[in-house]
Amino acid sequence: MNLEKKRWLILAASCLITLCIGSLYGWSVFGSALAKELSVSSLAIVFTVANAVGPITMISGGYINDKLGPRLVLIIGGILFGLGMFCSGFATSTAMIIVTYGLGVGLGCGMVYGTVVSNAVKFFPDKSGFAGGLITACYGGSSIIVPIIATAIVNSRDVFFAFKSIGIVMTIVILLCALIVDKCPDNFMRDGSAAAKAVPAGKDFSSAEMLRSGAFYLMLIILTCGAFSGMMVISQASSMAQRMMSMTPSTAAAVVSLIALFNMLGRLVSGTLSDKLGAIKTMTISFAISVAANLLLGLVGKNSVVVFYISLAAIGFCFGSVMGIYPGFTAKTFGRKNNSVNYGIMFIGFALAGILGPMIMTNIYAATGGYAPAFFVAAALGAAGEVLIAILKKKQA
C-alpha cells in the first residue's frame, strides 16, 4: 500500500495504542481501591513516579526508533507496560506497587507514547497539529473510558483482577497495532509528492543542536508552565471538589470525568487549530484562558458551583491544548528526522509539571487548609508562559 494512503491506517493504529497506554491515568480508581487493600492512607507517590520516569524511555525509545524503526520499540514498550500492569495485580506492599506500576507501567508508557506520537506526526507534515492532537486526544480520552471499566471490574471482582485483566487486554491490542505501524521515511512528502509544496523542508536539528538552541529552553519552560495547572488539578480533582464544594464522592467523580473530557477536546481542537493559526497564536489564547480560570477558582470558586465547573473545564481544555500542540510544534521547530528523540527530551517539561504541580498543591493545602494560593501560583506561571511565548515569537521571527 502507498505510504500516503497507509499513513491513515498507521494513524488509526497509533490512536488505539495511545488509548491503551492512557490507562495510566486510570490510577485514581486503582490507587484508591488498592490503598484500602494495603491499609495505607495514600498511594499518590506511585502516580508521581510513573509520570516522572516517562521521559527516560521516551528518549531511549526515540533513539531506537530512529535507528531500527517504531515496531520494535512498541513491542518492547507494550510488553513492559502490560507486564507492569499485570504484575501490579500481585502487589502486597507500597514498594512493590511502585516497582510494578510506577516503574513498569511508567517506563513502558513513556517508551510507547513518545514513539507512536512522534512517528505519526512525521507521517503528517502537512497536518502535524491534527495528527498530534488526535493521537494525544485518544491518550486523554482513555482517562474517561478506563476508570469506568476499572471501576466495574473492581466492584464485581477486586482491584487485583482489574490490574491483571486490563494488563492482558492492553498488551494484546498494543502488540497487534504495532504490526501495522511502519517507520516514516526521512524524505516523506518532501520529494515527488502532490503535497510536497505544502510541506516546507526545514532544517533537521540533531539533539545536540537542539540543546544548544535558545528556543529549546524557552519551549521546555513554556511546556512546564502550560502543563502545571492541569497536572496540579488532575492530581487532586476529587478531593478538591469534596473539600471546596462539599461534594459527595460520586459527584466529585463526575468532576474528574468533566476535566478528562475537556482535556481530550482541548488536544483535538487546539492541535487542529494550530495548523490554521500556528502553534504560537493558539497557545497564546490557551494560556490566557488558563490564567483567567485559575484566578476565578482562587477568588470565587468556593462560592459558586457554576464557576467551579466552568473553570475546571477550561483548565482541562487548556492543558489538553498544550499537550496536543507540542508534538507537531516540536517537529516543525526542530525538524522531523530526529523528532523521536527531540520530543522525548522536550517532554521533560511535562515531567517537571507532573512533579511540581501536585507537590505544590499538596503542600499549600497542608500549610493553609485551602487551595486558593495554589491557583494563584498556577495563574502566575500561566502569565509567565505568555511572556515567554511572546519572546519565542520574536526569536522565531
Coordinates of C-alpha atoms in Angstrom, one line a residue, residues 20-374:
C20 CA -4.4 1.7 25.7
I21 CA -1.4 3.3 27.4
G22 CA -3.6 6.2 28.5
S23 CA -5.0 3.8 31.1
L24 CA -2.1 5.1 33.2
Y25 CA -4.5 7.9 34.1
G26 CA -7.0 5.4 35.5
W27 CA -4.7 5.3 38.5
S28 CA -7.2 7.2 40.7
V29 CA -9.5 4.2 40.6
F30 CA -6.7 1.6 41.0
G31 CA -5.0 3.7 43.7
S32 CA -8.0 4.3 45.9
A33 CA -9.0 0.6 45.8
L34 CA -5.5 -0.7 46.4
A35 CA -4.9 1.7 49.3
K36 CA -7.8 0.1 51.1
E37 CA -6.4 -3.4 50.4
L38 CA -3.0 -2.5 51.6
S39 CA -4.3 -0.5 54.5
V40 CA -2.4 2.7 53.6
S41 CA -3.7 6.3 53.5
S42 CA -2.4 7.2 50.1
L43 CA -0.5 5.8 47.1
A44 CA -0.1 9.1 45.3
I45 CA 3.7 8.6 45.1
V46 CA 3.1 5.7 42.6
F47 CA 1.4 8.1 40.1
T48 CA 4.2 10.7 40.6
V49 CA 6.9 8.1 39.9
A50 CA 5.0 6.8 36.8
N51 CA 4.9 10.3 35.3
A52 CA 8.5 11.2 36.3
V53 CA 10.2 8.2 34.7
G54 CA 8.4 8.6 31.3
P55 CA 11.0 10.8 29.6
I56 CA 13.7 8.3 30.3
T57 CA 12.2 5.7 27.9
M58 CA 10.8 8.4 25.6
I59 CA 14.4 9.4 24.8
S60 CA 15.9 6.0 24.7
G61 CA 13.0 4.6 22.8
G62 CA 13.2 7.5 20.4
Y63 CA 16.8 6.7 19.7
I64 CA 15.9 3.0 18.9
N65 CA 13.0 4.2 16.8
D66 CA 15.3 6.4 14.7
K67 CA 17.7 3.5 14.2
L68 CA 15.5 0.4 13.9
G69 CA 12.0 1.7 13.4
P70 CA 9.0 2.1 15.7
R71 CA 7.7 -1.5 15.6
L72 CA 10.4 -3.0 17.9
V73 CA 10.1 -0.1 20.3
L74 CA 6.3 -0.5 20.5
I75 CA 6.6 -4.3 21.1
I76 CA 9.2 -3.8 23.9
G77 CA 7.3 -0.9 25.4
G78 CA 4.0 -2.6 25.1
I79 CA 5.2 -5.7 26.9
L80 CA 6.8 -3.6 29.6
F81 CA 3.6 -1.6 30.1
G82 CA 1.3 -4.7 30.1
L83 CA 3.7 -6.7 32.3
G84 CA 3.8 -3.8 34.8
M85 CA 0.1 -3.6 34.9
F86 CA -0.4 -7.4 35.2
C87 CA 2.2 -7.8 38.0
S88 CA 0.6 -4.9 39.9
G89 CA -2.2 -7.4 40.4
F90 CA 0.1 -9.3 42.8
A91 CA 1.3 -6.3 44.8
T92 CA 1.4 -6.8 48.5
S93 CA 3.2 -3.5 49.6
T94 CA 3.7 0.1 48.6
A95 CA 7.3 -0.7 47.5
M96 CA 6.1 -3.4 45.2
I97 CA 3.4 -1.3 43.5
I98 CA 6.0 1.5 43.0
V99 CA 8.1 -1.1 41.1
T100 CA 5.4 -2.7 39.1
Y101 CA 3.1 0.3 38.3
G102 CA 5.3 3.3 39.0
L103 CA 8.4 1.9 37.1
G104 CA 6.9 -0.8 34.9
V105 CA 3.8 0.9 33.6
G106 CA 5.5 4.4 33.7
L107 CA 8.6 3.3 31.7
G108 CA 6.5 1.3 29.2
C109 CA 4.1 4.1 28.7
G110 CA 6.9 6.6 28.1
M111 CA 8.5 4.3 25.5
V112 CA 5.3 3.7 23.6
Y113 CA 3.9 7.2 23.9
G114 CA 7.0 9.0 22.6
T115 CA 7.5 6.6 19.7
V116 CA 3.9 6.4 18.5
V117 CA 3.3 10.2 18.7
S118 CA 6.5 11.3 17.1
N119 CA 6.3 8.7 14.3
A120 CA 2.7 9.6 13.4
V121 CA 3.5 13.3 13.3
K122 CA 6.3 12.5 10.8
F123 CA 3.7 10.9 8.5
F124 CA 1.6 14.1 8.6
P125 CA 3.9 17.1 8.0
D126 CA 1.0 18.8 6.2
K127 CA -1.3 18.2 9.2
S128 CA 1.0 17.8 12.1
G129 CA -1.2 19.6 14.6
F130 CA -4.2 17.5 13.6
A131 CA -2.2 14.2 13.9
G132 CA -0.6 15.2 17.2
G133 CA -3.9 16.4 18.5
L134 CA -5.9 13.3 17.5
I135 CA -3.4 10.9 19.0
T136 CA -3.0 12.7 22.3
A137 CA -6.8 13.2 22.4
C138 CA -7.1 9.4 22.4
Y139 CA -4.5 9.2 25.1
G140 CA -6.5 11.7 27.2
G141 CA -9.8 10.0 26.3
S142 CA -8.5 6.9 28.0
S143 CA -8.8 8.7 31.3
I144 CA -12.6 8.7 30.7
I145 CA -13.1 5.2 29.4
V146 CA -10.6 3.2 31.6
P147 CA -11.9 4.4 35.0
I148 CA -15.4 3.3 34.1
I149 CA -14.1 -0.2 33.1
A150 CA -11.8 -0.5 36.0
T151 CA -14.5 0.6 38.5
A152 CA -16.9 -2.1 37.1
I153 CA -14.2 -4.8 37.4
V154 CA -13.2 -3.7 40.9
N155 CA -16.8 -3.7 42.1
S156 CA -17.5 -7.1 40.5
R157 CA -14.2 -8.8 41.5
D158 CA -11.4 -6.8 43.0
V159 CA -8.6 -4.4 42.1
F160 CA -6.1 -7.2 41.7
F161 CA -8.2 -8.8 39.0
A162 CA -8.6 -5.4 37.4
F163 CA -4.9 -5.0 37.1
K164 CA -4.4 -8.4 35.6
S165 CA -7.3 -8.4 33.1
I166 CA -6.6 -4.9 31.8
G167 CA -2.9 -5.6 31.6
I168 CA -3.5 -8.6 29.4
V169 CA -6.0 -6.9 27.1
M170 CA -3.9 -3.8 26.7
T171 CA -0.8 -5.8 25.8
I172 CA -2.6 -7.8 23.1
V173 CA -4.0 -4.6 21.5
I174 CA -0.7 -2.8 21.5
L175 CA 1.2 -5.7 20.0
L176 CA -1.4 -6.2 17.2
C177 CA -1.4 -2.5 16.4
A178 CA 2.4 -2.4 16.5
L179 CA 2.5 -4.8 13.5
I180 CA 0.7 -2.1 11.4
V181 CA 2.9 0.8 12.3
D182 CA 5.8 1.5 9.8
K183 CA 8.8 3.8 10.1
C184 CA 8.3 7.1 8.3
P185 CA 10.9 7.7 5.6
D186 CA 13.0 10.9 6.2
N187 CA 12.0 12.4 2.9
F188 CA 8.3 11.5 3.2
M189 CA 6.2 14.1 1.4
R190 CA 9.2 16.2 0.6
D191 CA 10.0 14.9 -2.9
G192 CA 7.7 13.5 -5.5
S193 CA 4.5 14.2 -3.5
A194 CA 1.5 16.1 -4.6
A195 CA 1.5 17.7 -1.1
A196 CA 5.3 18.4 -1.1
K197 CA 4.8 22.1 -1.9
A198 CA 2.7 22.5 1.3
V199 CA 5.4 20.9 3.4
P200 CA 8.5 23.1 3.9
A201 CA 11.7 21.2 4.2
G202 CA 13.3 22.9 7.2
K203 CA 16.5 22.1 9.0
D204 CA 16.6 18.8 10.9
F205 CA 18.2 19.5 14.2
S206 CA 20.2 16.8 16.0
S207 CA 19.5 16.5 19.7
A208 CA 22.9 18.2 20.4
E209 CA 22.0 21.1 18.1
M210 CA 18.6 21.4 19.7
L211 CA 20.1 21.6 23.2
R212 CA 22.3 24.4 22.0
S213 CA 19.3 26.3 20.8
G214 CA 17.8 29.0 23.0
A215 CA 14.4 28.2 21.5
F216 CA 14.5 24.7 23.1
Y217 CA 14.8 26.1 26.6
L218 CA 12.0 28.6 26.0
M219 CA 9.8 25.9 24.7
L220 CA 10.6 23.5 27.6
I221 CA 9.7 26.1 30.2
I222 CA 6.6 27.1 28.3
L223 CA 5.5 23.4 28.3
T224 CA 6.1 23.2 32.1
C225 CA 4.1 26.4 32.6
G226 CA 1.3 25.2 30.4
A227 CA 1.0 21.7 31.9
F228 CA 1.5 22.8 35.5
S229 CA -2.1 23.9 36.1
G230 CA -3.6 20.7 34.5
M231 CA -1.4 18.3 36.4
M232 CA -2.0 20.1 39.6
V233 CA -5.8 20.0 39.3
I234 CA -6.0 16.5 37.8
S235 CA -3.9 15.0 40.7
Q236 CA -6.3 16.5 43.3
A237 CA -9.6 16.9 41.4
S238 CA -11.8 14.5 43.5
S239 CA -10.6 15.6 47.0
M240 CA -10.6 19.2 45.9
A241 CA -14.2 19.0 44.8
Q242 CA -15.2 17.4 48.1
R243 CA -13.3 19.9 50.2
M244 CA -14.0 23.1 48.3
M245 CA -17.6 22.5 47.3
S246 CA -18.7 19.8 49.9
M247 CA -19.4 17.4 47.0
T248 CA -20.1 13.7 47.6
P249 CA -17.5 11.2 46.3
S250 CA -19.8 10.3 43.4
T251 CA -20.4 13.9 42.4
A252 CA -16.7 14.6 42.7
A253 CA -16.0 11.6 40.3
A254 CA -18.2 13.4 37.8
V255 CA -15.8 16.4 38.1
V256 CA -12.9 14.2 37.3
S257 CA -14.7 13.0 34.2
L258 CA -15.5 16.6 33.2
I259 CA -11.8 17.6 33.3
A260 CA -10.9 14.4 31.4
L261 CA -13.5 15.2 28.7
F262 CA -12.3 18.8 28.1
N263 CA -8.7 17.6 28.3
M264 CA -9.4 15.3 25.4
L265 CA -11.3 18.1 23.5
G266 CA -8.5 20.5 24.0
R267 CA -6.0 18.2 22.5
L268 CA -8.1 17.6 19.4
V269 CA -9.4 21.1 18.8
S270 CA -6.2 23.0 19.5
G271 CA -4.0 20.6 17.7
T272 CA -6.1 21.0 14.6
L273 CA -6.4 24.8 15.1
S274 CA -2.7 25.2 15.3
D275 CA -2.4 24.0 11.7
K276 CA -4.5 27.1 10.7
L277 CA -3.4 29.7 13.2
G278 CA 0.0 28.4 14.1
A279 CA 1.2 27.0 17.4
I280 CA 2.2 30.3 18.9
K281 CA -1.1 32.1 18.4
T282 CA -3.1 29.1 19.6
M283 CA -1.0 28.7 22.7
T284 CA -1.3 32.5 23.4
I285 CA -5.1 32.1 23.5
S286 CA -5.0 28.9 25.6
F287 CA -2.6 30.4 28.2
A288 CA -4.8 33.5 28.6
I289 CA -7.9 31.3 29.2
S290 CA -6.0 29.2 31.8
V291 CA -4.8 32.3 33.7
A292 CA -8.4 33.6 33.9
A293 CA -9.7 30.2 35.0
N294 CA -7.2 29.8 37.8
L295 CA -7.8 33.4 39.0
L296 CA -11.6 32.7 39.1
L297 CA -11.0 29.5 41.1
G298 CA -8.8 31.3 43.6
L299 CA -11.1 34.3 44.0
V300 CA -14.7 33.0 43.8
G301 CA -14.5 29.2 43.2
K302 CA -15.6 28.2 46.6
N303 CA -18.7 30.4 46.4
S304 CA -20.1 29.3 43.1
V305 CA -20.6 25.8 41.8
V306 CA -21.1 27.1 38.2
V307 CA -17.7 29.0 38.3
F308 CA -16.1 25.9 39.8
Y309 CA -17.3 23.7 36.9
I310 CA -16.6 26.2 34.1
S311 CA -13.1 27.0 35.5
L312 CA -12.1 23.3 35.8
A313 CA -13.4 22.6 32.3
A314 CA -11.3 25.5 31.0
I315 CA -8.2 24.3 32.8
G316 CA -8.7 20.8 31.4
F317 CA -9.2 22.2 27.9
C318 CA -6.1 24.4 28.1
F319 CA -3.9 21.6 29.5
G320 CA -5.1 19.4 26.6
S321 CA -4.3 22.2 24.2
V322 CA -0.7 22.4 25.2
M323 CA -0.3 18.6 25.0
G324 CA -2.0 18.4 21.6
I325 CA 0.1 21.2 20.1
Y326 CA 3.6 20.3 21.3
P327 CA 4.3 17.1 19.2
G328 CA 3.8 19.0 16.0
F329 CA 5.2 22.2 17.3
T330 CA 8.5 20.4 18.2
A331 CA 8.7 18.7 14.8
K332 CA 8.1 22.0 13.0
T333 CA 10.7 23.8 15.1
F334 CA 13.5 21.3 15.1
G335 CA 12.7 19.1 12.1
R336 CA 11.1 15.7 11.6
K337 CA 14.1 13.5 11.2
N338 CA 15.2 13.4 14.9
N339 CA 11.8 14.2 16.4
S340 CA 11.5 10.9 18.2
V341 CA 14.5 11.8 20.5
N342 CA 13.9 15.5 20.4
Y343 CA 10.3 15.3 21.5
G344 CA 11.3 12.9 24.3
I345 CA 13.8 15.4 25.6
M346 CA 11.2 18.2 25.3
F347 CA 8.8 16.1 27.3
I348 CA 11.0 16.6 30.4
G349 CA 9.0 19.9 30.7
F350 CA 5.8 17.8 31.2
A351 CA 7.5 15.6 33.7
L352 CA 8.5 18.7 35.7
A353 CA 4.9 19.9 35.7
G354 CA 3.8 16.4 36.8
I355 CA 6.1 16.6 39.8
L356 CA 5.8 20.3 40.8
G357 CA 2.0 20.7 40.2
P358 CA 0.8 18.0 42.6
M359 CA 3.6 18.7 45.1
I360 CA 2.9 22.4 45.4
M361 CA -0.9 22.0 45.7
T362 CA -0.5 19.3 48.4
N363 CA 2.0 21.4 50.4
I364 CA -0.1 24.6 50.1
Y365 CA -3.2 22.8 51.2
A366 CA -1.3 21.3 54.2
A367 CA 0.0 24.7 55.2
T368 CA -3.0 26.8 54.6
G369 CA -6.0 24.5 54.7
G370 CA -7.1 25.9 51.3
Y371 CA -6.4 25.7 47.6
A372 CA -6.6 29.4 46.6
P373 CA -2.9 30.1 46.9
A374 CA -2.2 27.2 44.6

